[in-house]
């Protein structure tokens, strides 16, 4: 199923790019990376939401044999949400300390 392959690649790519932006923001404290990061999060949210919506549609019509693969793809996409929240929380906490 093509959508599960796309979902897995999107989840991995989102995690990789998000992690790279997080590490750059950690290593170099310049404000431009925060703007890039926020734009990236918005774009990734929109793209992954569309993929997630299509996966849920596929899940509703898929045979029981394919549901496991679709659910795994959904979980892989959803895994990025707590990671993004954790990265944002760490960056905001560190930025707050730098401002004090």
Short mmCIF file of C-alpha atoms in Angstrom, two decimals:
data_model
loop_
_atom_site.label_atom_id
_atom_site.label_comp_id
_atom_site.label_asym_id
_atom_site.label_seq_id
_atom_site.Cartn_x
_atom_site.Cartn_y
_atom_site.Cartn_z
CA UNK A 1 0.00 0.00 0.00
CA UNK A 2 1.52 3.23 -1.16
CA UNK A 3 0.06 5.48 1.54
CA UNK A 4 1.70 3.46 4.34
CA UNK A 5 5.07 3.79 2.62
CA UNK A 6 4.54 7.53 2.24
CA UNK A 7 3.46 7.79 5.89
CA UNK A 8 6.54 5.95 7.14
CA UNK A 9 8.87 8.09 5.04
CA UNK A 10 7.09 11.26 6.14
CA UNK A 11 7.32 10.28 9.81
CA UNK A 12 11.02 9.48 9.55
CA UNK A 13 11.78 12.62 7.56
CA UNK A 14 9.78 14.78 9.97
CA UNK A 15 11.65 13.32 12.92
CA UNK A 16 15.02 13.74 11.21
CA UNK A 17 14.45 17.34 10.15
CA UNK A 18 12.91 18.23 13.51
CA UNK A 19 15.85 16.72 15.36
CA UNK A 20 18.36 18.54 13.14
CA UNK A 21 16.58 21.86 13.73
CA UNK A 22 16.49 21.12 17.46
CA UNK A 23 20.22 20.37 17.55
CA UNK A 24 21.04 23.49 15.54
CA UNK A 25 18.91 25.56 17.90
CA UNK A 26 20.71 23.99 20.87
CA UNK A 27 24.20 24.54 19.51
CA UNK A 28 23.76 27.99 17.99
CA UNK A 29 21.60 30.46 19.81
CA UNK A 30 20.37 32.74 17.05
CA UNK A 31 16.74 33.67 16.66
CA UNK A 32 16.41 32.91 12.93
CA UNK A 33 16.45 29.16 13.62
CA UNK A 34 13.40 29.56 15.85
CA UNK A 35 11.46 31.15 12.99
CA UNK A 36 12.54 28.36 10.64
CA UNK A 37 11.56 25.82 13.29
CA UNK A 38 8.09 27.27 13.77
CA UNK A 39 7.48 27.36 10.01
CA UNK A 40 8.73 23.78 9.75
CA UNK A 41 6.41 22.61 12.54
CA UNK A 42 3.41 24.24 10.84
CA UNK A 43 4.23 22.71 7.44
CA UNK A 44 4.96 19.28 8.95
CA UNK A 45 1.72 19.43 10.92
CA UNK A 46 -0.32 20.15 7.78
CA UNK A 47 1.40 17.50 5.64
CA UNK A 48 1.28 14.82 8.35
CA UNK A 49 -2.36 15.65 9.15
CA UNK A 50 -3.33 15.08 5.52
CA UNK A 51 -1.46 11.78 5.47
CA UNK A 52 -3.05 10.79 8.78
CA UNK A 53 -6.51 11.59 7.44
CA UNK A 54 -5.89 9.42 4.37
CA UNK A 55 -4.61 6.60 6.60
CA UNK A 56 -7.78 6.73 8.70
CA UNK A 57 -9.86 6.58 5.51
CA UNK A 58 -7.82 3.57 4.38
CA UNK A 59 -8.27 1.97 7.78
CA UNK A 60 -12.03 2.19 7.48
CA UNK A 61 -12.11 0.30 4.18
CA UNK A 62 -9.07 -1.97 4.54
CA UNK A 63 -9.24 -5.69 4.94
CA UNK A 64 -8.32 -7.07 8.36
CA UNK A 65 -5.00 -8.28 6.93
CA UNK A 66 -3.88 -4.75 6.06
CA UNK A 67 -5.15 -2.99 9.18
CA UNK A 68 -2.06 -3.86 11.21
CA UNK A 69 0.22 -2.16 8.69
CA UNK A 70 -2.01 0.92 8.58
CA UNK A 71 -2.20 1.16 12.38
CA UNK A 72 1.59 0.91 12.62
CA UNK A 73 1.92 3.75 10.12
CA UNK A 74 -0.56 5.85 12.10
CA UNK A 75 1.34 5.23 15.34
CA UNK A 76 4.63 6.12 13.68
CA UNK A 77 3.19 9.44 12.52
CA UNK A 78 1.67 10.15 15.92
CA UNK A 79 4.99 9.43 17.64
CA UNK A 80 6.31 12.71 16.25
CA UNK A 81 3.83 14.75 18.30
CA UNK A 82 5.31 14.09 21.77
CA UNK A 83 8.82 14.43 20.34
CA UNK A 84 7.98 17.87 18.92
CA UNK A 85 6.41 18.91 22.22
CA UNK A 86 9.48 17.73 24.13
CA UNK A 87 11.82 19.62 21.80
CA UNK A 88 9.73 22.78 22.09
CA UNK A 89 9.58 22.47 25.88
CA UNK A 90 13.36 22.03 26.16
CA UNK A 91 14.06 24.97 23.85
CA UNK A 92 11.60 27.23 25.66
CA UNK A 93 13.01 26.22 29.05
CA UNK A 94 16.59 26.85 27.94
CA UNK A 95 15.66 30.10 26.24
CA UNK A 96 13.91 31.25 29.40
CA UNK A 97 17.05 30.54 31.45
CA UNK A 98 19.15 32.50 28.98
CA UNK A 99 16.82 35.48 29.29
CA UNK A 100 16.98 35.57 33.09
#
